[in-house]
Short mmCIF file of C-alpha atoms in Angstrom, two decimals:
data_model
loop_
_atom_site.label_atom_id
_atom_site.label_comp_id
_atom_site.label_asym_id
_atom_site.label_seq_id
_atom_site.Cartn_x
_atom_site.Cartn_y
_atom_site.Cartn_z
CA MET A 1 0.00 0.00 0.00
CA ASN A 2 2.72 2.45 0.98
CA SER A 3 4.67 2.03 -2.27
CA LYS A 4 1.49 2.44 -4.37
CA ILE A 5 0.58 5.70 -2.63
CA PHE A 6 4.16 6.86 -2.92
CA SER A 7 4.56 5.98 -6.61
CA ASP A 8 1.27 7.68 -7.52
CA ASN A 9 2.38 10.87 -5.79
CA ILE A 10 5.79 10.74 -7.46
CA SER A 11 4.10 10.48 -10.87
CA VAL A 12 1.91 13.51 -10.18
CA TYR A 13 4.72 15.65 -8.76
CA SER A 14 7.24 14.66 -11.43
CA GLU A 15 5.21 14.37 -14.63
CA TYR A 16 2.44 16.91 -14.08
CA LEU A 17 3.37 19.44 -11.40
CA ARG A 18 7.08 19.31 -12.30
CA LEU A 19 8.07 20.07 -8.72
CA ILE A 20 10.42 17.11 -8.42
CA PRO A 21 12.94 15.59 -10.85
CA GLN A 22 12.46 12.29 -12.62
CA THR A 23 12.60 9.84 -9.76
CA ILE A 24 13.08 6.09 -9.42
CA LEU A 25 11.18 4.39 -6.61
CA VAL A 26 12.68 1.18 -5.26
CA SER A 27 10.12 -0.68 -3.16
CA ILE A 28 11.42 -3.49 -0.96
CA ASP A 29 8.81 -6.06 -0.06
CA LEU A 30 9.81 -7.59 3.26
CA LYS A 31 8.21 -10.79 4.51
CA ASN A 32 8.40 -9.37 8.03
CA GLY A 33 10.15 -6.56 9.86
CA ASP A 34 12.66 -8.98 11.35
CA GLU A 35 14.57 -8.92 8.06
CA LEU A 36 15.70 -5.39 8.90
CA GLY A 37 17.14 -6.64 12.17
CA TYR A 38 16.34 -3.44 14.04
CA SER A 39 15.69 -3.50 17.78
CA TYR A 40 13.62 -0.82 19.54
CA GLN A 41 15.17 -1.77 22.86
CA SER A 42 18.77 -1.20 21.77
CA ALA A 43 18.21 1.08 18.72
CA THR A 44 20.75 -1.05 16.86
CA ILE A 45 20.65 -3.66 14.11
CA ASN A 46 21.77 -7.28 14.26
CA GLU A 47 23.58 -9.42 11.70
CA LYS A 48 20.46 -9.68 9.52
CA GLY A 49 20.25 -5.92 9.39
CA GLU A 50 23.89 -5.60 8.43
CA LYS A 51 23.42 -8.14 5.61
CA PHE A 52 20.35 -6.25 4.45
CA LEU A 53 22.27 -2.96 4.27
CA SER A 54 25.18 -4.63 2.49
CA ALA A 55 22.79 -5.98 -0.14
CA ILE A 56 21.34 -2.49 -0.65
CA ASN A 57 24.73 -0.82 -0.85
CA GLU A 58 26.57 -3.43 -2.92
CA ASN A 59 23.77 -4.62 -5.21
CA VAL A 60 20.72 -2.36 -5.37
CA PHE A 61 22.45 1.01 -5.59
CA PRO A 62 24.97 -0.04 -8.30
CA PHE A 63 22.23 -1.83 -10.29
CA ILE A 64 19.97 1.24 -10.34
CA GLU A 65 22.80 3.62 -11.20
CA SER A 66 24.22 1.51 -14.00
CA ASN A 67 20.96 0.33 -15.60
CA TYR A 68 18.86 3.48 -15.34
CA ASN A 69 21.45 6.23 -15.72
CA ALA A 70 20.51 7.39 -12.23
CA THR A 71 22.57 9.83 -10.24
CA SER A 72 24.32 8.56 -7.15
CA GLY A 73 24.23 12.07 -5.74
CA PHE A 74 20.77 11.99 -4.19
CA ARG A 75 19.08 9.03 -2.53
CA SER A 76 16.05 9.35 -0.31
CA TYR A 77 14.76 6.87 2.28
CA PHE A 78 11.07 6.49 3.07
CA GLY A 79 9.79 4.52 6.02
CA HIS A 80 6.61 4.24 8.09
CA SER A 81 6.34 3.14 11.73
CA TYR A 82 8.99 0.43 12.25
CA GLY A 83 10.45 1.37 8.87
CA ALA A 84 10.69 5.00 10.01
CA SER A 85 12.52 3.98 13.17
CA PHE A 86 14.92 1.96 11.04
CA GLY A 87 15.38 5.12 8.95
CA ASN A 88 16.37 6.99 12.11
CA TYR A 89 18.97 4.31 12.79
CA LEU A 90 20.40 4.94 9.33
CA PHE A 91 20.35 8.70 9.85
CA LEU A 92 22.24 8.39 13.12
CA ASN A 93 24.60 5.52 12.27
CA LYS A 94 24.94 5.24 8.48
CA PRO A 95 24.77 8.88 7.33
CA SER A 96 26.49 8.27 3.99
CA PHE A 97 23.78 5.89 2.73
CA PHE A 98 21.10 8.51 2.03
CA ASN A 99 20.86 12.24 1.45
CA SER A 100 17.22 12.47 2.42
CA TYR A 101 14.78 10.91 4.86
CA ILE A 102 10.98 10.81 4.89
CA LEU A 103 9.98 9.23 8.20
CA ILE A 104 6.28 8.86 8.91
CA ALA A 105 5.05 7.98 12.43
CA PRO A 106 8.38 6.63 13.76
CA GLU A 107 7.94 4.34 16.73
CA GLN A 108 9.50 4.33 20.17
CA LEU A 109 7.91 1.71 22.39
CA ASP A 110 8.67 3.48 25.68
CA GLU A 111 10.92 6.15 27.12
CA SER A 112 13.41 3.55 28.39
CA ASN A 113 14.44 2.90 24.78
CA PRO A 114 17.52 4.81 23.55
CA GLN A 115 16.70 8.38 22.66
CA PHE A 116 17.24 10.13 19.34
CA GLU A 117 20.51 11.99 19.94
CA ILE A 118 22.79 14.03 17.67
CA ASN A 119 26.47 13.79 18.56
CA ARG A 120 29.37 16.02 17.50
CA ASP A 121 30.43 13.73 14.64
CA LEU A 122 26.95 13.90 13.12
CA ILE A 123 26.89 17.66 13.47
CA ASN A 124 30.18 17.88 11.55
CA PHE A 125 28.94 15.45 8.90
CA TYR A 126 25.56 17.07 8.25
CA ASN A 127 26.99 20.58 8.38
CA ASN A 128 28.97 19.71 5.26
CA ARG A 129 26.48 17.69 3.24
CA TYR A 130 23.11 18.78 1.91
CA THR A 131 20.47 16.64 3.63
CA THR A 132 16.71 16.76 3.96
CA TYR A 133 14.88 15.24 6.90
CA TYR A 134 11.09 15.14 7.08
CA VAL A 135 9.27 13.60 10.01
CA ALA A 136 5.52 13.52 10.57
CA GLY A 137 3.06 12.08 13.03
CA GLY A 138 -0.70 11.80 13.36
CA GLY A 139 -2.68 13.76 15.91
CA LYS A 140 -4.94 10.74 16.37
CA ASP A 141 -2.05 8.30 16.69
CA MET A 142 -0.60 6.95 19.95
CA GLU A 143 0.61 9.70 22.26
CA ARG A 144 4.05 8.08 22.53
CA ARG A 145 4.53 8.35 18.75
CA GLN A 146 3.55 12.00 18.75
CA ASN A 147 5.95 12.65 21.62
CA TYR A 148 8.72 10.86 19.74
CA VAL A 149 8.21 13.14 16.74
CA ARG A 150 8.31 16.18 19.03
CA GLY A 151 11.46 14.91 20.73
CA ILE A 152 13.19 14.39 17.39
CA SER A 153 12.22 17.92 16.40
CA GLN A 154 13.89 19.38 19.46
CA GLU A 155 17.08 17.35 19.10
CA ILE A 156 17.50 17.92 15.40
CA LYS A 157 17.63 21.68 15.89
CA LYS A 158 21.33 21.14 16.59
CA LEU A 159 21.69 20.78 12.80
CA GLY A 160 20.32 24.20 11.97
CA THR A 161 22.58 25.04 9.03
CA ASP A 162 22.11 25.95 5.38
CA LYS A 163 23.04 22.40 4.45
CA PHE A 164 20.34 20.76 6.57
CA ASN A 165 16.74 21.03 5.40
CA PHE A 166 14.35 19.93 8.16
CA GLU A 167 10.60 19.80 8.70
CA SER A 168 8.45 18.25 11.40
CA LYS A 169 4.65 18.11 11.40
CA ILE A 170 1.77 16.64 13.37
CA PHE A 171 -1.29 16.13 11.17
CA SER A 172 -4.14 16.68 13.61
CA ASN A 173 -6.77 14.54 11.85
CA ALA A 174 -4.51 11.62 10.92
CA ASN A 175 -4.09 8.27 12.61
CA HIS A 176 -1.27 5.75 12.23
CA LEU A 177 -2.35 4.75 8.71
CA THR A 178 -4.07 7.83 7.27
CA ILE A 179 -0.92 9.83 8.04
CA ILE A 180 0.69 8.17 5.02
CA PRO A 181 -1.47 9.64 2.20
CA LYS A 182 -1.83 12.92 4.10
CA SER A 183 1.88 13.50 4.57
CA ILE A 184 3.54 12.20 1.39
CA PRO A 185 2.70 15.19 -0.88
CA ASP A 186 4.03 17.57 1.78
CA ALA A 187 7.09 15.39 2.28
CA LEU A 188 7.90 15.35 -1.43
CA GLU A 189 7.67 19.13 -1.63
CA LYS A 190 10.02 19.49 1.31
CA THR A 191 12.44 16.83 0.07
CA PHE A 192 12.85 18.45 -3.33
CA GLU A 193 12.44 22.06 -2.22
CA LEU A 194 15.79 23.02 -3.69
CA PHE A 195 14.68 21.66 -7.05
CA TYR A 196 11.86 24.17 -7.53
CA SER A 197 11.98 26.83 -4.78
CA PHE A 198 14.27 29.08 -6.83
CA ARG A 199 11.11 30.06 -8.73
CA ASN A 200 9.58 31.54 -5.56
CA ILE A 201 11.51 34.79 -5.68
CA ASP A 202 10.82 38.42 -6.40
CA PHE A 203 12.45 39.38 -9.69
CA GLU A 204 13.54 42.73 -8.21
CA SER A 205 15.90 40.91 -5.84
CA ILE A 206 17.82 39.41 -8.79
CA GLU A 207 20.50 41.63 -10.29
CA ASN A 208 21.65 39.48 -13.21
CA SER A 209 19.44 36.80 -14.80
CA ILE A 210 22.21 34.60 -16.15
CA GLU A 211 24.23 34.77 -12.94
CA TYR A 212 21.14 33.71 -10.97
CA PHE A 213 20.59 30.78 -13.35
CA ASN A 214 24.22 29.65 -13.03
CA LYS A 215 24.08 29.93 -9.24
CA ILE A 216 20.98 27.70 -9.05
CA ASN A 217 22.45 25.25 -11.54
CA SER A 218 25.66 24.94 -9.52
CA LYS A 219 23.69 24.38 -6.35
CA LEU A 220 21.64 21.60 -7.93
CA ASN A 221 24.76 19.97 -9.37
CA ASP A 222 26.58 20.16 -6.05
CA ASN A 223 23.70 18.77 -3.99
CA PHE A 224 21.67 16.55 -6.35
CA GLU A 225 24.09 15.92 -9.25
CA VAL A 226 21.40 17.21 -11.61
CA SER A 227 20.93 20.42 -13.59
CA ILE A 228 17.93 22.71 -13.84
CA GLU A 229 15.34 20.51 -15.50
CA LYS A 230 14.29 21.53 -18.99
CA ASN A 231 10.59 21.62 -18.23
CA ASN A 232 7.92 24.18 -19.04
CA SER A 233 7.66 25.60 -15.52
CA ASN A 234 11.37 26.39 -15.36
CA SER A 235 11.43 27.67 -18.93
CA VAL A 236 8.55 30.07 -18.29
CA PHE A 237 10.13 31.30 -15.05
CA PHE A 238 13.46 32.23 -16.65
CA MET A 239 11.68 33.59 -19.71
CA GLN A 240 9.65 35.92 -17.51
CA LEU A 241 12.77 36.87 -15.56
CA ALA A 242 14.57 37.94 -18.74
CA VAL A 243 11.52 39.91 -19.87
CA ALA A 244 11.27 41.62 -16.47
CA LYS A 245 14.92 42.65 -16.80
CA GLN A 246 14.46 43.63 -20.49
CA ASP A 247 17.48 41.44 -21.19
CA SER A 248 17.50 39.99 -24.72
CA SER A 249 20.92 38.35 -24.18
CA ALA A 250 19.61 36.45 -21.17
CA LEU A 251 16.46 35.48 -23.06
CA GLU A 252 18.55 34.01 -25.87
CA PHE A 253 20.74 32.23 -23.30
CA PHE A 254 17.65 30.62 -21.79
CA ALA A 255 16.26 29.74 -25.22
CA ASN A 256 19.49 27.94 -26.08
CA TYR A 257 19.30 26.02 -22.79
CA PHE A 258 15.65 25.03 -22.75
CA LEU A 259 14.88 24.48 -26.44
CA SER A 260 15.91 21.17 -27.98
CA GLU A 261 14.92 18.60 -30.58
CA ASN A 262 12.08 17.58 -28.29
CA SER A 263 10.66 21.09 -28.00
CA ARG A 264 7.27 21.81 -29.53
CA GLY A 265 6.14 24.70 -31.66
CA LEU A 266 4.50 26.22 -28.59
CA ASP A 267 7.85 26.29 -26.77
CA TYR A 268 9.41 28.31 -29.59
CA TYR A 269 6.30 30.49 -29.80
CA ASN A 270 6.60 31.45 -26.12
CA PHE A 271 10.19 32.58 -26.57
CA ALA A 272 9.25 34.46 -29.74
CA TYR A 273 6.45 36.23 -27.90
CA SER A 274 8.89 37.15 -25.11
CA PHE A 275 11.45 38.55 -27.55
CA ASN A 276 8.75 40.71 -29.09
CA THR A 277 7.67 41.90 -25.62
CA ILE A 278 11.12 43.43 -25.06
CA ASN A 279 11.18 44.84 -28.60
CA ALA A 280 13.77 42.40 -29.94
CA LYS A 281 11.89 42.26 -33.25
CA LYS A 282 14.40 40.35 -35.37
CA LYS A 283 14.76 37.65 -32.75
CA ALA A 284 11.00 37.49 -32.39
CA ILE A 285 10.53 36.86 -36.11
CA ASP A 286 13.29 34.23 -36.05
CA TYR A 287 11.65 32.30 -33.20
CA PHE A 288 8.11 32.65 -34.59
CA GLN A 289 9.40 31.12 -37.83
CA LYS A 290 11.13 28.36 -35.87
CA ALA A 291 7.83 27.72 -34.09
CA ILE A 292 6.11 27.33 -37.46
CA GLN A 293 8.73 24.92 -38.75
CA ARG A 294 8.75 22.86 -35.55
CA ALA A 295 4.95 22.58 -35.53
CA LYS A 296 4.94 21.55 -39.20
CA ARG A 297 7.56 18.90 -38.49
CA ASP A 298 5.54 17.52 -35.59
CA GLU A 299 2.33 17.60 -37.65
CA LYS A 300 3.93 15.31 -40.23
CA GLU A 301 4.63 12.76 -37.53
CA LYS A 302 1.29 13.04 -35.74
CA HIS A 303 -1.76 15.22 -36.30
CA SER A 304 -2.50 17.58 -33.43
CA LEU A 305 -4.79 20.56 -33.00
CA GLN A 306 -2.00 22.23 -31.02
CA ASN A 307 0.30 22.12 -34.07
CA ALA A 308 -2.30 23.96 -36.14
CA ILE A 309 -2.74 26.51 -33.38
CA ASP A 310 1.00 27.10 -33.10
CA ILE A 311 1.39 27.62 -36.85
CA TYR A 312 -1.55 29.99 -37.10
CA GLN A 313 -0.68 31.94 -33.95
CA SER A 314 2.93 32.38 -35.03
CA TYR A 315 1.96 33.75 -38.43
CA ARG A 316 -0.64 35.99 -36.84
CA SER A 317 1.81 37.27 -34.22
CA ILE A 318 4.43 38.22 -36.81
CA ALA A 319 1.87 40.35 -38.62
CA LEU A 320 -0.04 41.87 -35.71
CA ASN A 321 2.57 42.04 -32.96
CA VAL A 322 5.96 42.34 -34.61
CA TYR A 323 4.69 44.55 -37.45
CA ASP A 324 2.07 46.32 -35.35
CA GLU A 325 3.41 49.70 -36.47
CA ASN A 326 4.12 48.74 -40.07
CA PRO A 327 0.82 47.94 -41.87
CA THR A 328 2.57 47.35 -45.20
CA MET A 329 4.76 44.61 -43.74
CA ALA A 330 1.83 43.28 -41.72
CA LEU A 331 -0.27 42.84 -44.86
CA MET A 332 2.62 41.27 -46.73
CA SER A 333 3.18 38.85 -43.88
CA LEU A 334 -0.51 37.91 -43.71
CA ASN A 335 -0.62 37.33 -47.45
CA GLU A 336 2.39 35.02 -47.27
CA ALA A 337 0.80 33.19 -44.35
CA TYR A 338 -2.47 32.70 -46.22
CA GLU A 339 -0.63 31.35 -49.25
CA ASP A 340 0.99 28.80 -46.95
CA ILE A 341 -1.86 27.60 -44.72
CA HIS A 342 -5.06 28.98 -46.33
CA ASP A 343 -6.60 29.81 -42.97
CA ILE A 344 -9.66 32.01 -43.59
CA ARG A 345 -9.17 33.84 -40.29
CA LEU A 346 -6.11 35.51 -41.76
CA LYS A 347 -8.37 37.25 -44.27
CA TYR A 348 -10.22 38.90 -41.41
CA PHE A 349 -7.00 40.59 -40.35
CA MET A 350 -5.96 41.34 -43.92
CA GLY A 351 -9.23 43.14 -44.46
CA LYS A 352 -9.17 44.93 -41.13
CA ILE A 353 -5.60 46.22 -41.48
CA GLY A 354 -6.23 47.36 -45.04
CA ILE A 355 -9.36 49.31 -44.10
CA GLN A 356 -7.90 50.80 -40.92
CA ASN A 357 -4.96 52.13 -42.94
CA ASN A 358 -6.91 52.99 -46.14
CA MET A 359 -4.84 50.51 -48.16
CA LYS A 360 -6.08 48.28 -50.98
CA LEU A 361 -9.70 48.97 -50.06
CA LYS A 362 -11.35 46.81 -52.71
CA GLU A 363 -9.16 43.82 -51.84
CA SER A 364 -9.75 44.43 -48.14
CA VAL A 365 -13.53 44.43 -48.59
CA GLU A 366 -13.28 41.17 -50.53
CA TYR A 367 -11.14 39.64 -47.79
CA LEU A 368 -13.79 40.45 -45.18
CA LYS A 369 -16.58 39.13 -47.39
CA ASP A 370 -14.67 35.89 -47.84
CA TYR A 371 -14.22 35.61 -44.11
CA ILE A 372 -17.90 36.30 -43.40
CA ASP A 373 -19.17 34.04 -46.18
CA ASP A 374 -17.01 31.17 -44.94
CA GLY A 375 -19.07 31.02 -41.77
CA ASN A 376 -16.11 30.15 -39.54
CA ASN A 377 -16.51 33.09 -37.18
CA ASN A 378 -15.45 31.08 -34.18
CA ASP A 379 -15.79 32.84 -30.82
CA LEU A 380 -13.00 30.58 -29.53
CA TRP A 381 -10.55 32.82 -31.36
CA GLY A 382 -12.18 36.08 -30.33
CA TYR A 383 -12.94 37.24 -33.87
CA VAL A 384 -16.69 37.65 -33.57
CA SER A 385 -18.86 38.51 -36.53
CA ASP A 386 -19.97 41.96 -35.31
CA ASP A 387 -16.47 43.37 -35.80
CA ALA A 388 -16.08 41.73 -39.20
CA TYR A 389 -19.30 43.43 -40.36
CA TYR A 390 -18.25 46.70 -38.72
CA GLN A 391 -14.94 46.69 -40.60
CA LEU A 392 -16.79 45.80 -43.79
CA GLY A 393 -19.12 48.77 -43.25
CA LYS A 394 -16.12 51.06 -42.85
CA GLY A 395 -14.65 49.69 -46.05
CA TYR A 396 -17.84 50.30 -48.03
CA LYS A 397 -18.05 53.82 -46.59
CA LEU A 398 -14.51 54.58 -47.77
CA LEU A 399 -15.49 53.25 -51.19
CA ASN A 400 -18.53 55.59 -51.09
CA LYS A 401 -21.00 52.65 -51.18
CA LYS A 402 -23.46 54.07 -48.64
CA GLU A 403 -26.24 51.47 -48.83
CA LYS A 404 -23.87 48.53 -48.52
CA SER A 405 -22.16 50.34 -45.65
CA LYS A 406 -25.51 50.75 -43.83
CA LYS A 407 -26.37 47.08 -44.24
CA ALA A 408 -22.99 46.03 -42.87
CA PHE A 409 -23.31 48.27 -39.81
CA GLN A 410 -26.86 47.00 -39.22
CA LYS A 411 -25.63 43.42 -39.47
CA SER A 412 -22.90 44.21 -36.95
CA LEU A 413 -25.53 45.46 -34.51
CA GLU A 414 -27.62 42.33 -35.04
CA TYR A 415 -24.69 40.25 -33.83
CA ASN A 416 -23.82 42.64 -31.02
CA PRO A 417 -26.27 45.40 -30.03
CA GLU A 418 -23.59 46.74 -27.67
CA ASN A 419 -21.22 47.67 -30.52
CA GLU A 420 -21.33 51.42 -30.03
CA SER A 421 -18.83 52.08 -32.81
CA ALA A 422 -21.16 50.41 -35.33
CA ARG A 423 -24.18 52.30 -33.93
CA LYS A 424 -22.37 55.62 -34.16
CA ALA A 425 -21.20 54.92 -37.73
CA LEU A 426 -24.76 53.95 -38.75
CA ASN A 427 -26.20 57.14 -37.24
CA GLU A 428 -23.66 59.26 -39.12
CA LEU A 429 -24.82 57.67 -42.37
#
C-alpha cells in the first residue's frame, strides 16, 4: 500500500506538477520486519540488518545507477512506523547511505528505549552535506509516537545550518495509517524544495538573470548531481525573468538552454512572444518562424490541433505584434501566411488592417466578405462577426457605397447590439 501511494504521488509531482525531478522508486517487499534486524530496545541492528544494508549498498544502488542512468548524488529513504525507526537508525549511524529521509510515524515503544541523539560527529557530517529530513506524526495516533516526533524535532535543531533542510509536522486529523497519504505530498515538496523553490523569488531581488541561473544550476549539481530541469515551468520562469529585466541576451541564453529537438512549436512560440515583448523584433521573427517549422515537423509525424494553433498563432503574431506599427509589412506577412496555410481567419486581419490604414480597399472588402461568407466566425478565437461586419461597413463607406455600408453596420448590430462604434457609424450615415 505504501509504495502504491508513494509511486502515484511521485508520478503527479514529477510528470504533471514538475516540482520534483524524474525519480526512481525502489520498493522493498519484506516478509516481516525482522529482516531489517532493528531492535527498539537497543536502537541497533543485528547481523540480519547488516546483511540487508550490504545488499542495498553493494547490489541495489549499483544496479539502479548503471541500468537506469541514475545519479548517485541523491538518494532518499522512506519509512513508516517500524520502517521509520529503522530510517532513524540509518540517519544516526549510516549517514552516507542517504541524502534524504521521509519518516512517517516513527515508533519508540517506551521512554526507556535509547533516545534520538545528535552527537558532534553527526553535526560535523551534516553541516557539510546537503540533507533533507522530514518527520511527521498523526494527531490521532498513539501519544508516545507523537511525543517521539516532538522529541526528534527538538534534538535535530542542533543541525540548523544551510546544508540541513528539516521539517516536522503533526497532522491533527490523521491516525497511524491515514498519516501516510496525508503527509507524502508535503514530504515530497520538502524533500525536493531546492529543485523548484528558486522560482519563488521576487524578480527585483535578482540583479543578473544569467548569474542567478548559473548559481541555481551549480547548487543543484553540487547537492543533487542534476541540472535545472528543462521543463515548461522552469522555462517560463526564466523567460519571464529575462523579460522583467528587459534582457534579450539572457532570453537568448535561456532559449538555447531550454529548447531542444524535443521542444514543440508552442515552446518556440513562447520565446518568440517574449522577444517581441522586449522589442527584440528580429529575434521574435526568427523564433516565430522556428515555431512554425517545428509545428509543421511535428504535424507530419502526428496530427495535433496544437500544431495547427502554433502555426496559425505564429503567423498571426508576426503580422499583428511584430509589425504592429508597419501595416505594409503586416499585410505582406498575412498574405504570405495565407498562401501557406489557407486559414480564412487571416483574411479577417488582412481586411481589417487594409481598411484601418486605407490601403487596398477593394481587396480588403473582398477579404472580409470571404471571411464572413465562410461562416467560420469562431468565438473561440475572439474574432466575432460583429467586428467583421463593422470593418466591412467602414470599407464600403470609404469606397462611397453608402447602402452597402448601412447594411454592414446593421448586421454588426444584429450580432452585437452593444457595438457602439457600429451604432455611431450607422447614425452618421
